mmCIF file of C-alpha atoms in Angstrom:
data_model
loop_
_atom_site.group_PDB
_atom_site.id
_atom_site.type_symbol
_atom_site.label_atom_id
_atom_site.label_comp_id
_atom_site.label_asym_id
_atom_site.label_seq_id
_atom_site.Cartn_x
_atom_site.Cartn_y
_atom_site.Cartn_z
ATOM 1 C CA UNK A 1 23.485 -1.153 -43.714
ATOM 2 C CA UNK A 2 25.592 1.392 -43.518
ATOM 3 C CA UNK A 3 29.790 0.562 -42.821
ATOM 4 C CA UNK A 4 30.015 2.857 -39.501
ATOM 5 C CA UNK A 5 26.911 0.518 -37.929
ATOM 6 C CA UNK A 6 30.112 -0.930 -35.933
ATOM 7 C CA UNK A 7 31.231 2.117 -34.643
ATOM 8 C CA UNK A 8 28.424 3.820 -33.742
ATOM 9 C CA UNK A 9 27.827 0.698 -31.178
ATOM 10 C CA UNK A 10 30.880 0.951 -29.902
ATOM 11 C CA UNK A 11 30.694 4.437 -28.994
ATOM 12 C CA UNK A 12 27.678 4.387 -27.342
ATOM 13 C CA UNK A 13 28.308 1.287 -25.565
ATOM 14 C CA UNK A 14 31.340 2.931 -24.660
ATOM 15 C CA UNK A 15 29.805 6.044 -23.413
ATOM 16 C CA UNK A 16 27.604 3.993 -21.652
ATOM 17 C CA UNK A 17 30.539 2.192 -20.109
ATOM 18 C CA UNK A 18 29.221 -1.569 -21.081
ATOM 19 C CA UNK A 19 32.026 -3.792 -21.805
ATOM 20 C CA UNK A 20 31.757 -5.502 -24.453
ATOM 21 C CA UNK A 21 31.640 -8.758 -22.487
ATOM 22 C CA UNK A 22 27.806 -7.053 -20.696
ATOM 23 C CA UNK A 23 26.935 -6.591 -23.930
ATOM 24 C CA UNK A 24 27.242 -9.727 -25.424
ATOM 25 C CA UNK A 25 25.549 -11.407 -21.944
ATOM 26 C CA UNK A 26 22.560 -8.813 -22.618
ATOM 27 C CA UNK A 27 22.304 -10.076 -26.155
ATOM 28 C CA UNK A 28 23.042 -13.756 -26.424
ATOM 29 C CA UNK A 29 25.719 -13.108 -29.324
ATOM 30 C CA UNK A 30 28.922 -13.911 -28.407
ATOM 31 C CA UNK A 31 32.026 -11.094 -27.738
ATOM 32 C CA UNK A 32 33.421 -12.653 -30.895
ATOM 33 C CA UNK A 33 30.740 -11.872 -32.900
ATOM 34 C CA UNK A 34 30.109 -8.447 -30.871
ATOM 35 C CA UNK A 35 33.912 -7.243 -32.097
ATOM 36 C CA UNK A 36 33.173 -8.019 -35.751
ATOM 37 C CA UNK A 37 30.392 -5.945 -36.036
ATOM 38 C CA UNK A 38 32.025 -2.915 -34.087
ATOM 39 C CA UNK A 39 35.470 -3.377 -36.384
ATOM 40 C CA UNK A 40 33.482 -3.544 -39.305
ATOM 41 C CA UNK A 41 34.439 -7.374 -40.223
ATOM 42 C CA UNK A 42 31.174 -8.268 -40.001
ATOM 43 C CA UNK A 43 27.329 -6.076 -41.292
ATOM 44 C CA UNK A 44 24.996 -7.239 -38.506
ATOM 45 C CA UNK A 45 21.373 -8.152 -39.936
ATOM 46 C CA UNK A 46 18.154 -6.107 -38.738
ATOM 47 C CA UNK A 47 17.715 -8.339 -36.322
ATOM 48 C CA UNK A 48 20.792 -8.318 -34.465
ATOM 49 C CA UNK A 49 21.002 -4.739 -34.735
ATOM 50 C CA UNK A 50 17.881 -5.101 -32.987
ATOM 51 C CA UNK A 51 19.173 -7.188 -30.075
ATOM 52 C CA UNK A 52 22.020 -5.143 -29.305
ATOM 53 C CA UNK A 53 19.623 -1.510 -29.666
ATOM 54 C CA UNK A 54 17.259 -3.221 -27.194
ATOM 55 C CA UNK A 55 20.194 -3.680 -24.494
ATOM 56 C CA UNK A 56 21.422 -0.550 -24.820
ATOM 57 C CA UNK A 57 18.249 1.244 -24.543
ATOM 58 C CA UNK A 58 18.367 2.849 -27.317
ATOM 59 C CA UNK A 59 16.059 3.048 -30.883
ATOM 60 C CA UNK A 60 16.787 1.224 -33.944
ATOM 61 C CA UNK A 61 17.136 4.513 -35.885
ATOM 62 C CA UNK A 62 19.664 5.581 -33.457
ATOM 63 C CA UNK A 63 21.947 3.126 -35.220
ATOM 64 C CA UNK A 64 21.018 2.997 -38.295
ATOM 65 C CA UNK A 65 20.421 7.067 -39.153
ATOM 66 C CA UNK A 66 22.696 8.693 -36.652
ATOM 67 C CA UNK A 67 21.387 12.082 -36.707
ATOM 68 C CA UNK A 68 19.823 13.964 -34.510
ATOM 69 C CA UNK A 69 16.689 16.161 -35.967
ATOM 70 C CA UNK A 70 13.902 16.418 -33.748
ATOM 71 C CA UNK A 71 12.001 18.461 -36.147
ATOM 72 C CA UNK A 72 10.140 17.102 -39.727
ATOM 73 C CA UNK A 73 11.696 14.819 -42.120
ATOM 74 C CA UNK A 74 11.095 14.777 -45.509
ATOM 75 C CA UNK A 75 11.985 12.266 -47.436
ATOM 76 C CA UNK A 76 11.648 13.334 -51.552
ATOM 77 C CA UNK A 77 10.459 10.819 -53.972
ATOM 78 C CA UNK A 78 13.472 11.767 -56.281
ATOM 79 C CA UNK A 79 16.378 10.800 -53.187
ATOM 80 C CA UNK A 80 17.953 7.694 -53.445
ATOM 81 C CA UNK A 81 17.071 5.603 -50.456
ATOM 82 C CA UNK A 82 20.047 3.953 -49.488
ATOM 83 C CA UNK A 83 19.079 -0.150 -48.608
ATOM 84 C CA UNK A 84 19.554 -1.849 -45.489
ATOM 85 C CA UNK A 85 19.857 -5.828 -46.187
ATOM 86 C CA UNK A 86 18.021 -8.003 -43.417
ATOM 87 C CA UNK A 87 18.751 -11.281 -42.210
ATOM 88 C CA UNK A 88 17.101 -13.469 -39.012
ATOM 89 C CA UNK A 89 20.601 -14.513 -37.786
ATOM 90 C CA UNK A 90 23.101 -12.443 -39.439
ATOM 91 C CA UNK A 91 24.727 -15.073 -40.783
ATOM 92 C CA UNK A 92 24.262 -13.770 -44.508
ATOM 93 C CA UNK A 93 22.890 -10.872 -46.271
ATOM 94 C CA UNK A 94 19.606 -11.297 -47.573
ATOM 95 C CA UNK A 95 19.648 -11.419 -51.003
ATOM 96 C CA UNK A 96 15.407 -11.111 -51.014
ATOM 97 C CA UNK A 97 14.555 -8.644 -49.091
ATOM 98 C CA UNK A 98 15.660 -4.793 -49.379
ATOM 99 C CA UNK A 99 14.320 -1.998 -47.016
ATOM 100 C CA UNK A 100 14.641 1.485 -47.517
ATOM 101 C CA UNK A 101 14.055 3.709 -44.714
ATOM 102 C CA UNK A 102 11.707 7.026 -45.261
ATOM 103 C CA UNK A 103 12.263 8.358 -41.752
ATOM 104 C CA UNK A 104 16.307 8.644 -42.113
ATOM 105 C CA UNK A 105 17.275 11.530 -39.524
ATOM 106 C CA UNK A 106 14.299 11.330 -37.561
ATOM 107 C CA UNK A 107 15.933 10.826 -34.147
ATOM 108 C CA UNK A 108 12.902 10.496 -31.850
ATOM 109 C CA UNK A 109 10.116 8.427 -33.959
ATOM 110 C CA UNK A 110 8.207 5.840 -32.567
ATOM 111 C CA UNK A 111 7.681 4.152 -35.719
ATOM 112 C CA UNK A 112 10.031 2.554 -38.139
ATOM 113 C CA UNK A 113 8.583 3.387 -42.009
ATOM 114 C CA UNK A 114 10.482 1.578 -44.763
ATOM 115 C CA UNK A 115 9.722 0.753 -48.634
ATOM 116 C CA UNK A 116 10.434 -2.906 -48.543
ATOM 117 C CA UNK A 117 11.434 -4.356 -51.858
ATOM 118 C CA UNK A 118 10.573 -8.157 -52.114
ATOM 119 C CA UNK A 119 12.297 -10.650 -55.044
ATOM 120 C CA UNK A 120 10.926 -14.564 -55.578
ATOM 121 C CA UNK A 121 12.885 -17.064 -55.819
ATOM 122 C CA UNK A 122 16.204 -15.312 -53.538
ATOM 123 C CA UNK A 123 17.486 -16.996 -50.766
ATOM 124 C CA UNK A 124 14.451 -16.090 -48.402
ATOM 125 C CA UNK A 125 15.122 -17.580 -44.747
ATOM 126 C CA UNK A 126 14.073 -14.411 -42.632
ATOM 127 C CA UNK A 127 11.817 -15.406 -40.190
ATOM 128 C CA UNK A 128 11.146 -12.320 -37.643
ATOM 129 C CA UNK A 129 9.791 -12.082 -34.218
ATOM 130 C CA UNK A 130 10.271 -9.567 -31.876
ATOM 131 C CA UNK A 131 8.574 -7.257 -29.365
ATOM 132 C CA UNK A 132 5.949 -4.394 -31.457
ATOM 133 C CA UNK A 133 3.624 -4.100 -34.085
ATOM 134 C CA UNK A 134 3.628 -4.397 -38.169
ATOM 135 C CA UNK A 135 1.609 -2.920 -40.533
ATOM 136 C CA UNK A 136 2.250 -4.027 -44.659
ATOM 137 C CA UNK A 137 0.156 -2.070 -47.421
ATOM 138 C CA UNK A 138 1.194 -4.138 -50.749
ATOM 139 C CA UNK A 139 2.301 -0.988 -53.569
ATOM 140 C CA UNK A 140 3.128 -3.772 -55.929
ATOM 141 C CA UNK A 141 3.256 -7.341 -56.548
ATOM 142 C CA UNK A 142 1.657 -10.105 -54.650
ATOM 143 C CA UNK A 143 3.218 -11.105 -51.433
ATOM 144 C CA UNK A 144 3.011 -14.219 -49.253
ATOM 145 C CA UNK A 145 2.696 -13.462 -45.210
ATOM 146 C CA UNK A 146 3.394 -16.261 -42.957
ATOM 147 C CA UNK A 147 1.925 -15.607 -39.191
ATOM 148 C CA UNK A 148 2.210 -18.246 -36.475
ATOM 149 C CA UNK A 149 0.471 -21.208 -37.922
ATOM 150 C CA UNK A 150 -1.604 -18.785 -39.897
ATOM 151 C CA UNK A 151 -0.872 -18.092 -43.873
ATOM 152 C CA UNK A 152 -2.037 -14.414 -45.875
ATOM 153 C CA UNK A 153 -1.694 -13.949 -49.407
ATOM 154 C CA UNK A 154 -2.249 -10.250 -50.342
ATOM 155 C CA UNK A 155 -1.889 -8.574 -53.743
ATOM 156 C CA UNK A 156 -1.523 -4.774 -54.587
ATOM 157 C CA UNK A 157 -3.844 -2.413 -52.310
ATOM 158 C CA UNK A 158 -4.398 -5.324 -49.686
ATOM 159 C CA UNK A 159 -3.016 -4.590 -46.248
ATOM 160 C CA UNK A 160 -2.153 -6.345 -43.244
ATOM 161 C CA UNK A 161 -1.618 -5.462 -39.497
ATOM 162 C CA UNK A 162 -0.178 -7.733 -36.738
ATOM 163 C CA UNK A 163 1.567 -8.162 -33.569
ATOM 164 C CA UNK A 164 5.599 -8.664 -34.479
ATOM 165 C CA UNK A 165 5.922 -11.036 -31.475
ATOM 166 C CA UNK A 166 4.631 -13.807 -33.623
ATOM 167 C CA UNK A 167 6.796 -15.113 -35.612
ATOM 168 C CA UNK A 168 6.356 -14.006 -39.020
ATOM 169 C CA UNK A 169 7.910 -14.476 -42.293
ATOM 170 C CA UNK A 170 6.941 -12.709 -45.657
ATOM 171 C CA UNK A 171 8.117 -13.297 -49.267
ATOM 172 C CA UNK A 172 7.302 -12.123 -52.690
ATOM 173 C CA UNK A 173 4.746 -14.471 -54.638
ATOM 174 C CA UNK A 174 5.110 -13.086 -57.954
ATOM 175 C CA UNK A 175 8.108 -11.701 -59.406
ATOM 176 C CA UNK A 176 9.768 -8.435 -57.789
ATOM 177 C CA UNK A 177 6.819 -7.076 -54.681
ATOM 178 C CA UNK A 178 6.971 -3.487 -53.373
ATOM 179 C CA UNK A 179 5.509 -2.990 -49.320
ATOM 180 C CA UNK A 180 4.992 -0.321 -47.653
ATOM 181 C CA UNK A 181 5.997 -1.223 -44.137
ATOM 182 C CA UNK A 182 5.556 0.692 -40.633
ATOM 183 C CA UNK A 183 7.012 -0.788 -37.743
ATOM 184 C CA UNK A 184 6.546 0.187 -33.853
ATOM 185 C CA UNK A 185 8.787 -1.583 -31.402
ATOM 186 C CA UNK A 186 8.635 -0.324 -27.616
ATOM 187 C CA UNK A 187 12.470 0.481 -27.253
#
């Protein structure tokens, strides 16, 4: 993610004039943890970005692009995406799971689009839930979906479409995987 993640929840918590004591009652993560990630100490995972977007009423891209076009984003095939590491807890960086975003400067988009870039074998804890809908179309690689008490292996050209509030978990099954990933969370 990128370094001024901190910051930019600071200032609009500020502006919003949350303590940071609300904020970490609204979020279940402790004021401790809430002053890392607004100094900087500390990169907050996806999914406590997440957390902390949904109590401030706010969208995830919000945080994580910053700017404010309204209009149509393109995103060329020749940029560099910049990655955004995910974890479940924040308590480490994932080191299997990269996602680019393709929507960066899109300030009002319902959807989240990333590239997701999947490696076997990494440290692969992330198990996500939360409030919205996923779709995965595989670009490359085979990948391994668990659903609830459900299990999906797909391979390159298979897609999959599910409700995010079941907790899900996916992984590379063979080598490095590519996804194409949309996400819609009611923020």
């Amino acid at each position: 993610m990128e370094e001024n993640i901190g910051r930019k929840i600071r200032n609009i918590r500020e502006a919003g004039g949350i303590s940071p004591e609300e904020l970490a009652q609204r979020t279940g993560i402790s004021t401790d943890k809430l002053q890392e990630i607004e100094s900087g100490k500390t990169q907050p995972s996806t999914a406590v970005v997440k957390k902390i977007v949904r109590a401030l009423g706010i969208r995830l891209g919000t945080i994580l692009d910053g700017s404010e076009n309204k209009g149509v984003v393109v995103t060329r095939n020749q940029d560099k995406l910049k990655s955004i590491k995910s974890t479940s807890d924040g308590s480490y960086i994932s080191e299997s799971m990269d996602l680019y975003p393709l929507a960066p400067g899109k300030s009002d988009r319902q959807m989240e689009p990333f590239i997701v870039t999947l490696t076997e074998g990494k440290k692969s804890e992330y198990i996500s839930q939360h409030e919205g809908e996923e779709f995965l179309y595989v670009l490359e690689g085979r990948v391994n979906i668990k659903y609830g008490n459900e299990e999906f292996d797909l391979q390159q050209g298979d897609s999959i479409y599910f409700n995010s509030l079941i907790p899900h978990h996916v992984s590379s099954s063979n080598g490095i995987s590519r996804l194409l990933l949309v996400a819609y969370a009611p923020y």
